[in-house]
Amino acid sequence: MRQHSSAYINSIGTAVPAYSSTQQKAAEFMADVLQLDERDSRRLMALYRHTRIDRRHTVLADYVRPREEYTFYTNSPGMEPFPTVGQRMRLYRQEAVPLALKAIRDCFATYPAFDPQTITHLITVSCTGLYAPGPDIELIEALGLPTTTQRLAINFMGCYGAFNGLKTADAIVRADREAKVLVVCVELCTIHFQKKNETDHLLSNALFADGSAAVIVEGEPRPDQAFRLRSFYCDLLPEGKEAMAWHVSDFGFEMTLTSAVPTFIQQGIGQLMERLLNQCQLTLDDIGQYALHPGGRRILEVIEQQLGITAHDDRHAYEVLRQNGNMSSATVLFVLKEIWNELATGEATIHPERPNILSCAFGPGLTLESMVLEAVMAEPEYASVESSSASAQVL
């Protein structure tokens, strides 16, 4: 059912860089750089296998090349001198916008009726690079958008950044029904590799990857398929603020990601979900799909335990984790794209009493962000005779 006070995601696009590495090869790279002995190398390999990641993507060719062909890192013991923040930011400036454009073009390609020239607002989200004039202005120029397009940059919020981008788009569209908002997340996590043996660094090096995602948010649903932005809820667990952090150091951005993160999420996720669902007068019985941020295998498992759902219910997150790793803010949009594609191709259908999608992500703070979306599929007047009965179903 359409609600004119709502905002809708009408298209989702995703993109990953050209270079990719299997998790096995990534572990071998790290063991070589860290100059680990045989025992520690075996432990590192076990850690990488435990992630349930098969492959990750990167803008850096060095991760897939022999040492003698490195162009960013130095071919020396310990990669000394190690790249500085300035060198990494120059690489970010070189690679972020082309990857973002790839995701945007994928977003446009799956919504052929949309005219990009009607975009009124551009929101960029990233926590892996900063410069000004920034990616927002370069994207305006590359897309040929009017110079009057309103812009907002959401930076350094970590894996939950996409939620803030969507919340902002939702507020803009509710205030102006004619607004058309393009939200773009682009993260180049692999340019911040830290060659340290501490457990949290080993864990982050085993999880993070590069990727970009883009969505179009409008005040009316497109005729065939849309996700209504129904409700958002955010909370903090200050007792966990030391467990996850993201700091600028002399040699890149350093991620703190301890093994305590799943425990803190386990303690807070139940209350978070209860308050979110109460806010929109729903229960878990009203949820038909789950779009959980795959921050790591253990995080997904504790959420499943607390919500009483199965790995199959959470299959989209596992698939994104398996194929891409953790791409920070872009990742949850990849999960939503998996659901979108299943519905578009008919691999999944809409149950009339469970049209809702529950989504959440986590980041420094320790921040818990969540939202409920409603899948809106073609109504009979839009559907063809052959497909009308199937496409008019509601999750």
Coordinates of C-alpha atoms in Angstrom, one line a residue:
M1 CA 0.0 0.0 0.0
R2 CA 1.4 3.4 -1.0
Q3 CA 1.8 6.0 1.7
H4 CA 2.4 9.5 0.4
S5 CA 4.3 10.6 3.5
S6 CA 7.0 8.1 2.8
A7 CA 10.3 7.9 0.9
Y8 CA 11.3 5.0 -1.4
I9 CA 14.4 3.3 -2.5
N10 CA 13.7 2.9 -6.2
S11 CA 17.1 1.5 -7.4
I12 CA 20.2 0.0 -5.9
G13 CA 23.6 -0.3 -7.7
T14 CA 26.8 -1.9 -6.6
A15 CA 30.4 -2.1 -7.8
V16 CA 33.7 -3.7 -6.7
P17 CA 37.2 -2.9 -8.1
A18 CA 38.8 -5.0 -10.8
Y19 CA 41.5 -6.6 -8.6
S20 CA 40.4 -9.5 -6.3
S21 CA 42.1 -12.1 -4.2
T22 CA 41.0 -15.3 -2.6
Q23 CA 41.1 -15.4 1.1
Q24 CA 43.9 -18.0 0.9
K25 CA 46.1 -15.7 -1.2
A26 CA 45.3 -12.7 1.1
A27 CA 46.5 -14.8 4.1
E28 CA 49.7 -15.7 2.2
F29 CA 50.3 -12.0 1.5
M30 CA 49.9 -11.1 5.1
A31 CA 52.1 -13.9 6.4
D32 CA 54.8 -12.8 4.0
V33 CA 54.6 -9.1 4.9
L34 CA 54.5 -9.8 8.6
Q35 CA 57.4 -12.2 8.3
L36 CA 55.6 -14.9 10.3
D37 CA 57.2 -18.2 11.3
E38 CA 55.6 -21.4 10.3
R39 CA 53.5 -21.8 13.5
D40 CA 52.1 -18.2 13.3
S41 CA 51.5 -18.6 9.6
R42 CA 49.3 -21.6 10.3
R43 CA 47.4 -19.7 12.9
L44 CA 46.8 -16.8 10.5
M45 CA 45.6 -19.2 7.8
A46 CA 43.1 -20.7 10.3
L47 CA 41.9 -17.2 11.2
Y48 CA 41.3 -16.3 7.5
R49 CA 39.5 -19.6 6.8
H50 CA 37.3 -19.0 9.9
T51 CA 35.9 -15.8 8.4
R52 CA 33.6 -17.5 5.8
I53 CA 35.0 -15.2 3.2
D54 CA 36.0 -16.7 -0.2
R55 CA 37.2 -13.6 -2.0
R56 CA 37.7 -9.8 -1.5
H57 CA 38.2 -7.0 -3.9
T58 CA 40.7 -4.1 -3.9
V59 CA 41.9 -1.1 -5.9
L60 CA 45.5 -2.1 -5.1
A61 CA 47.1 -4.4 -7.7
D62 CA 50.0 -5.1 -5.2
Y63 CA 47.8 -7.5 -3.3
V64 CA 47.6 -9.8 -6.3
R65 CA 51.1 -9.2 -7.8
P66 CA 54.5 -10.7 -7.1
R67 CA 56.6 -8.5 -4.8
E68 CA 58.9 -7.4 -7.7
E69 CA 55.9 -5.8 -9.4
Y70 CA 54.7 -3.7 -6.5
T71 CA 53.8 -0.1 -7.4
F72 CA 52.4 1.2 -4.1
Y73 CA 54.2 -0.7 -1.4
T74 CA 58.0 -1.1 -1.6
N75 CA 59.6 -4.4 -2.5
S76 CA 61.7 -4.6 0.7
P77 CA 61.6 -6.5 4.0
G78 CA 58.6 -5.1 6.0
M79 CA 57.7 -2.9 3.1
E80 CA 59.8 -0.1 4.5
P81 CA 59.4 2.8 4.1
F82 CA 55.7 2.2 4.7
P83 CA 53.1 4.4 2.9
T84 CA 52.1 7.6 4.7
V85 CA 48.7 9.0 5.2
G86 CA 49.4 11.5 2.4
Q87 CA 50.3 8.7 -0.1
R88 CA 47.1 6.7 0.9
M89 CA 44.9 9.8 0.5
R90 CA 46.3 10.4 -3.0
L91 CA 45.4 6.9 -3.9
Y92 CA 41.9 7.4 -2.4
R93 CA 41.5 10.5 -4.6
Q94 CA 42.6 8.6 -7.6
E95 CA 40.4 5.5 -7.1
A96 CA 37.3 6.5 -5.1
V97 CA 35.3 8.4 -7.7
P98 CA 35.8 5.9 -10.6
L99 CA 34.5 3.1 -8.3
A100 CA 31.6 5.3 -7.1
L101 CA 30.7 6.0 -10.8
K102 CA 30.6 2.3 -11.5
A103 CA 28.1 1.8 -8.8
I104 CA 26.0 4.8 -9.8
R105 CA 25.9 3.6 -13.4
D106 CA 24.7 0.2 -12.2
C107 CA 22.0 2.0 -10.2
F108 CA 20.9 3.9 -13.3
A109 CA 21.0 0.8 -15.5
T110 CA 18.5 -1.0 -13.3
Y111 CA 16.1 1.9 -13.4
P112 CA 15.9 2.9 -17.1
A113 CA 12.9 5.2 -16.6
F114 CA 14.8 7.4 -14.3
D115 CA 16.3 10.6 -15.6
P116 CA 19.6 11.4 -13.8
Q117 CA 19.3 15.1 -14.7
T118 CA 16.3 15.3 -12.3
I119 CA 18.6 14.5 -9.3
T120 CA 18.2 17.3 -6.7
H121 CA 20.5 16.1 -3.9
L122 CA 23.7 14.1 -3.7
I123 CA 24.8 12.4 -0.5
T124 CA 28.3 10.8 -0.3
V125 CA 29.2 8.4 2.5
S126 CA 32.8 7.3 3.2
C127 CA 35.1 6.6 6.2
T128 CA 38.2 5.6 4.3
G129 CA 39.3 8.9 2.7
L130 CA 38.9 12.7 2.8
Y131 CA 39.7 15.6 0.6
A132 CA 38.2 18.9 -0.6
P133 CA 36.9 19.8 -3.1
G134 CA 35.8 16.2 -2.7
P135 CA 34.1 13.3 -4.4
D136 CA 30.7 15.0 -4.3
I137 CA 31.9 17.8 -6.6
E138 CA 33.8 15.4 -8.9
L139 CA 30.7 13.2 -9.2
I140 CA 28.5 16.3 -10.1
E141 CA 31.0 17.1 -12.9
A142 CA 31.4 13.5 -14.1
L143 CA 27.6 12.9 -14.2
G144 CA 26.9 16.3 -15.8
L145 CA 24.5 17.2 -13.0
P146 CA 23.4 20.9 -12.5
T147 CA 25.9 22.9 -10.4
T148 CA 22.9 23.7 -8.2
T149 CA 22.5 20.1 -7.0
Q150 CA 22.6 20.1 -3.2
R151 CA 25.4 18.1 -1.7
L152 CA 26.1 16.5 1.7
A153 CA 29.1 14.5 2.8
I154 CA 28.7 12.0 5.6
N155 CA 32.2 11.0 6.7
F156 CA 34.0 8.7 9.2
M157 CA 31.0 7.0 10.6
G158 CA 32.1 3.5 9.8
C159 CA 30.0 0.5 8.8
Y160 CA 26.7 2.1 9.7
G161 CA 27.3 5.2 7.6
A162 CA 24.8 4.1 4.9
F163 CA 22.0 4.3 7.5
N164 CA 22.8 8.0 8.1
G165 CA 22.8 8.6 4.3
L166 CA 19.4 6.9 4.0
K167 CA 18.0 8.8 7.0
T168 CA 19.1 12.1 5.5
A169 CA 17.5 11.1 2.1
D170 CA 14.3 10.1 3.9
A171 CA 14.1 13.5 5.7
I172 CA 14.8 15.4 2.5
V173 CA 12.1 13.6 0.5
R174 CA 9.5 13.9 3.3
A175 CA 10.2 17.6 3.3
D176 CA 10.1 18.0 -0.5
R177 CA 8.0 15.4 -2.4
E178 CA 9.7 16.4 -5.7
A179 CA 13.2 15.8 -4.4
K180 CA 15.3 13.0 -6.0
V181 CA 18.2 11.9 -3.9
L182 CA 21.3 9.9 -4.9
V183 CA 23.1 8.3 -2.0
V184 CA 26.6 6.9 -2.8
C185 CA 28.8 4.9 -0.4
V186 CA 32.4 4.3 -1.5
E187 CA 35.0 2.6 0.7
L188 CA 38.6 1.7 0.0
C189 CA 39.4 -0.2 3.2
T190 CA 42.4 -2.0 1.7
I191 CA 44.5 1.1 1.3
H192 CA 44.8 1.3 5.1
F193 CA 46.6 -2.1 5.6
Q194 CA 48.6 -2.0 8.8
K195 CA 51.5 -4.4 9.2
K196 CA 51.0 -5.1 12.9
N197 CA 50.8 -8.4 14.7
E198 CA 48.2 -7.4 17.3
T199 CA 45.0 -9.5 17.2
D200 CA 42.7 -6.6 16.3
H201 CA 44.8 -5.6 13.3
L202 CA 45.1 -9.3 12.2
L203 CA 41.3 -9.5 12.4
S204 CA 40.6 -6.3 10.5
N205 CA 43.1 -7.3 7.8
A206 CA 41.2 -10.5 7.4
L207 CA 37.8 -8.9 6.9
F208 CA 37.8 -5.6 5.1
A209 CA 37.6 -5.0 1.4
D210 CA 36.7 -2.3 -1.2
G211 CA 33.4 -1.6 -2.7
S212 CA 30.8 1.0 -3.6
A213 CA 27.0 1.2 -3.6
A214 CA 24.4 3.7 -4.8
V215 CA 20.7 4.2 -4.2
I216 CA 18.0 6.5 -5.6
V217 CA 15.5 7.7 -3.1
E218 CA 12.2 9.4 -4.3
G219 CA 8.8 10.4 -2.9
E220 CA 6.9 7.9 -5.0
P221 CA 7.6 4.2 -5.6
R222 CA 8.6 3.1 -9.1
P223 CA 5.8 1.0 -10.6
D224 CA 7.4 -2.4 -10.6
Q225 CA 9.4 -2.5 -7.4
A226 CA 10.5 -0.3 -4.5
F227 CA 11.6 -0.4 -0.8
R228 CA 9.7 2.0 1.4
L229 CA 11.8 3.5 4.2
R230 CA 9.5 2.8 7.1
S231 CA 11.4 3.5 10.3
F232 CA 14.9 4.0 11.8
Y233 CA 16.3 3.5 15.3
C234 CA 19.8 4.2 16.7
D235 CA 21.3 3.4 20.1
L236 CA 24.7 3.5 21.7
L237 CA 26.5 1.0 23.9
P238 CA 29.2 3.3 25.5
E239 CA 30.7 0.4 27.4
G240 CA 31.8 -1.0 24.1
K241 CA 33.4 2.1 22.7
E242 CA 37.0 0.7 23.2
A243 CA 36.1 -2.4 21.2
M244 CA 35.7 -0.7 17.9
A245 CA 37.4 2.4 16.7
W246 CA 38.9 4.1 13.6
H247 CA 41.8 6.5 14.1
V248 CA 44.1 8.5 11.8
S249 CA 47.7 7.5 12.4
D250 CA 50.9 8.5 10.7
F251 CA 50.7 5.5 8.3
G252 CA 47.0 5.3 7.4
F253 CA 43.8 4.9 9.3
E254 CA 44.0 2.3 12.0
M255 CA 41.0 0.0 12.8
T256 CA 40.5 -1.3 16.3
L257 CA 38.3 -4.3 16.1
T258 CA 38.4 -6.6 19.2
S259 CA 36.9 -10.0 19.7
A260 CA 34.6 -8.4 22.3
V261 CA 32.5 -6.7 19.6
P262 CA 30.1 -9.7 19.1
T263 CA 29.6 -9.9 22.9
F264 CA 28.5 -6.2 23.1
I265 CA 26.2 -6.6 20.1
Q266 CA 24.7 -9.7 21.6
Q267 CA 23.9 -7.7 24.8
G268 CA 22.3 -4.8 22.9
I269 CA 20.7 -6.2 19.8
G270 CA 17.6 -7.6 21.4
Q271 CA 16.6 -4.3 23.0
L272 CA 17.5 -2.4 19.8
M273 CA 15.2 -4.6 17.7
E274 CA 12.4 -4.5 20.2
R275 CA 12.4 -0.7 20.3
L276 CA 12.7 -0.4 16.5
L277 CA 9.7 -2.8 15.9
N278 CA 7.6 -1.1 18.7
Q279 CA 8.2 2.2 16.9
C280 CA 6.4 0.9 13.8
Q281 CA 4.0 -1.3 15.7
L282 CA 5.5 -4.5 14.4
T283 CA 6.8 -7.8 15.8
L284 CA 9.4 -10.2 14.4
D285 CA 6.5 -12.2 13.0
D286 CA 5.9 -9.3 10.6
I287 CA 9.5 -9.5 9.1
G288 CA 9.9 -11.4 5.9
Q289 CA 13.5 -10.6 5.0
Y290 CA 16.7 -9.7 6.9
A291 CA 19.4 -7.4 5.7
L292 CA 22.1 -7.6 8.4
H293 CA 25.5 -6.0 8.0
P294 CA 28.0 -8.8 7.8
G295 CA 30.6 -7.2 10.0
G296 CA 32.0 -10.7 10.5
R297 CA 30.8 -14.3 10.8
R298 CA 30.5 -14.2 14.6
I299 CA 28.5 -11.0 14.6
L300 CA 25.9 -12.6 12.3
E301 CA 25.7 -15.7 14.5
V302 CA 25.0 -13.8 17.7
I303 CA 22.3 -11.7 16.0
E304 CA 20.7 -14.8 14.7
Q305 CA 20.8 -16.3 18.2
Q306 CA 19.2 -13.2 19.8
L307 CA 16.5 -12.8 17.2
G308 CA 15.7 -16.5 16.9
I309 CA 16.4 -16.6 13.2
T310 CA 18.3 -19.1 11.1
A311 CA 21.4 -18.9 8.9
H312 CA 19.0 -19.3 5.9
D313 CA 17.0 -16.2 7.1
D314 CA 20.4 -14.4 7.1
R315 CA 21.6 -15.9 3.8
H316 CA 21.9 -12.6 1.9
A317 CA 24.4 -11.3 4.5
Y318 CA 26.5 -14.5 4.3
E319 CA 26.5 -14.4 0.5
V320 CA 27.8 -10.8 0.5
L321 CA 30.4 -11.7 3.1
R322 CA 31.5 -14.8 1.1
Q323 CA 31.9 -12.9 -2.2
N324 CA 33.1 -9.5 -1.0
G325 CA 34.1 -9.4 2.7
N326 CA 33.3 -6.4 4.8
M327 CA 33.2 -3.2 2.7
S328 CA 32.3 -0.9 5.6
S329 CA 29.3 1.5 4.8
A330 CA 28.6 0.0 1.4
T331 CA 28.1 -3.5 2.6
V332 CA 24.5 -3.4 3.9
L333 CA 23.4 -1.9 0.5
F334 CA 25.0 -5.0 -1.2
V335 CA 22.8 -7.1 1.1
L336 CA 19.7 -5.1 0.2
K337 CA 20.6 -5.5 -3.5
E338 CA 20.7 -9.3 -3.0
I339 CA 17.1 -9.1 -1.7
W340 CA 16.1 -6.7 -4.4
N341 CA 17.4 -9.1 -7.1
E342 CA 15.7 -12.1 -5.6
L343 CA 12.3 -10.3 -5.7
A344 CA 12.9 -8.9 -9.2
T345 CA 13.7 -12.3 -10.7
G346 CA 11.0 -14.1 -8.8
E347 CA 13.4 -16.2 -6.8
A348 CA 11.7 -14.9 -3.7
T349 CA 8.1 -13.7 -3.4
I350 CA 6.2 -11.3 -1.2
H351 CA 4.0 -12.7 1.6
P352 CA 1.1 -10.3 2.1
E353 CA 1.4 -10.3 5.9
R354 CA 5.2 -10.0 6.0
P355 CA 6.3 -7.3 3.6
N356 CA 9.0 -5.9 5.9
I357 CA 12.8 -6.1 5.8
L358 CA 14.8 -5.7 9.0
S359 CA 18.2 -4.2 8.7
C360 CA 21.0 -3.2 11.1
A361 CA 24.7 -2.3 11.2
F362 CA 27.3 -1.4 13.8
G363 CA 30.3 0.9 14.2
P364 CA 32.4 2.9 16.6
G365 CA 30.6 4.1 19.6
L366 CA 29.7 1.3 20.0
T367 CA 26.8 2.4 17.7
L368 CA 23.9 0.2 16.7
E369 CA 21.9 1.4 13.7
S370 CA 18.7 -0.2 12.4
M371 CA 15.8 0.3 10.1
V372 CA 12.7 -1.3 8.7
L373 CA 11.9 -1.2 5.0
E374 CA 8.7 -2.4 3.3
A375 CA 9.0 -4.2 -0.1
V376 CA 6.5 -2.8 -2.5
M377 CA 6.0 -4.8 -5.7
A378 CA 3.9 -4.2 -8.8
E379 CA 0.2 -3.8 -8.3
P380 CA -2.1 -5.5 -10.7
E381 CA -2.6 -2.4 -12.9
Y382 CA 1.1 -2.3 -13.6
A383 CA 1.7 -6.0 -14.0
S384 CA 1.4 -8.1 -17.2
V385 CA -1.4 -10.6 -17.5
E386 CA 1.0 -13.5 -17.2
S387 CA 2.8 -12.2 -14.1
S388 CA 0.2 -10.1 -12.3
S389 CA -0.8 -12.7 -9.7
A390 CA 2.9 -13.4 -8.8
S391 CA 4.2 -9.8 -8.8
A392 CA 1.3 -8.4 -6.8
Q393 CA 2.3 -10.5 -3.8
V394 CA 3.5 -8.7 -0.8
L395 CA 6.4 -10.1 1.3

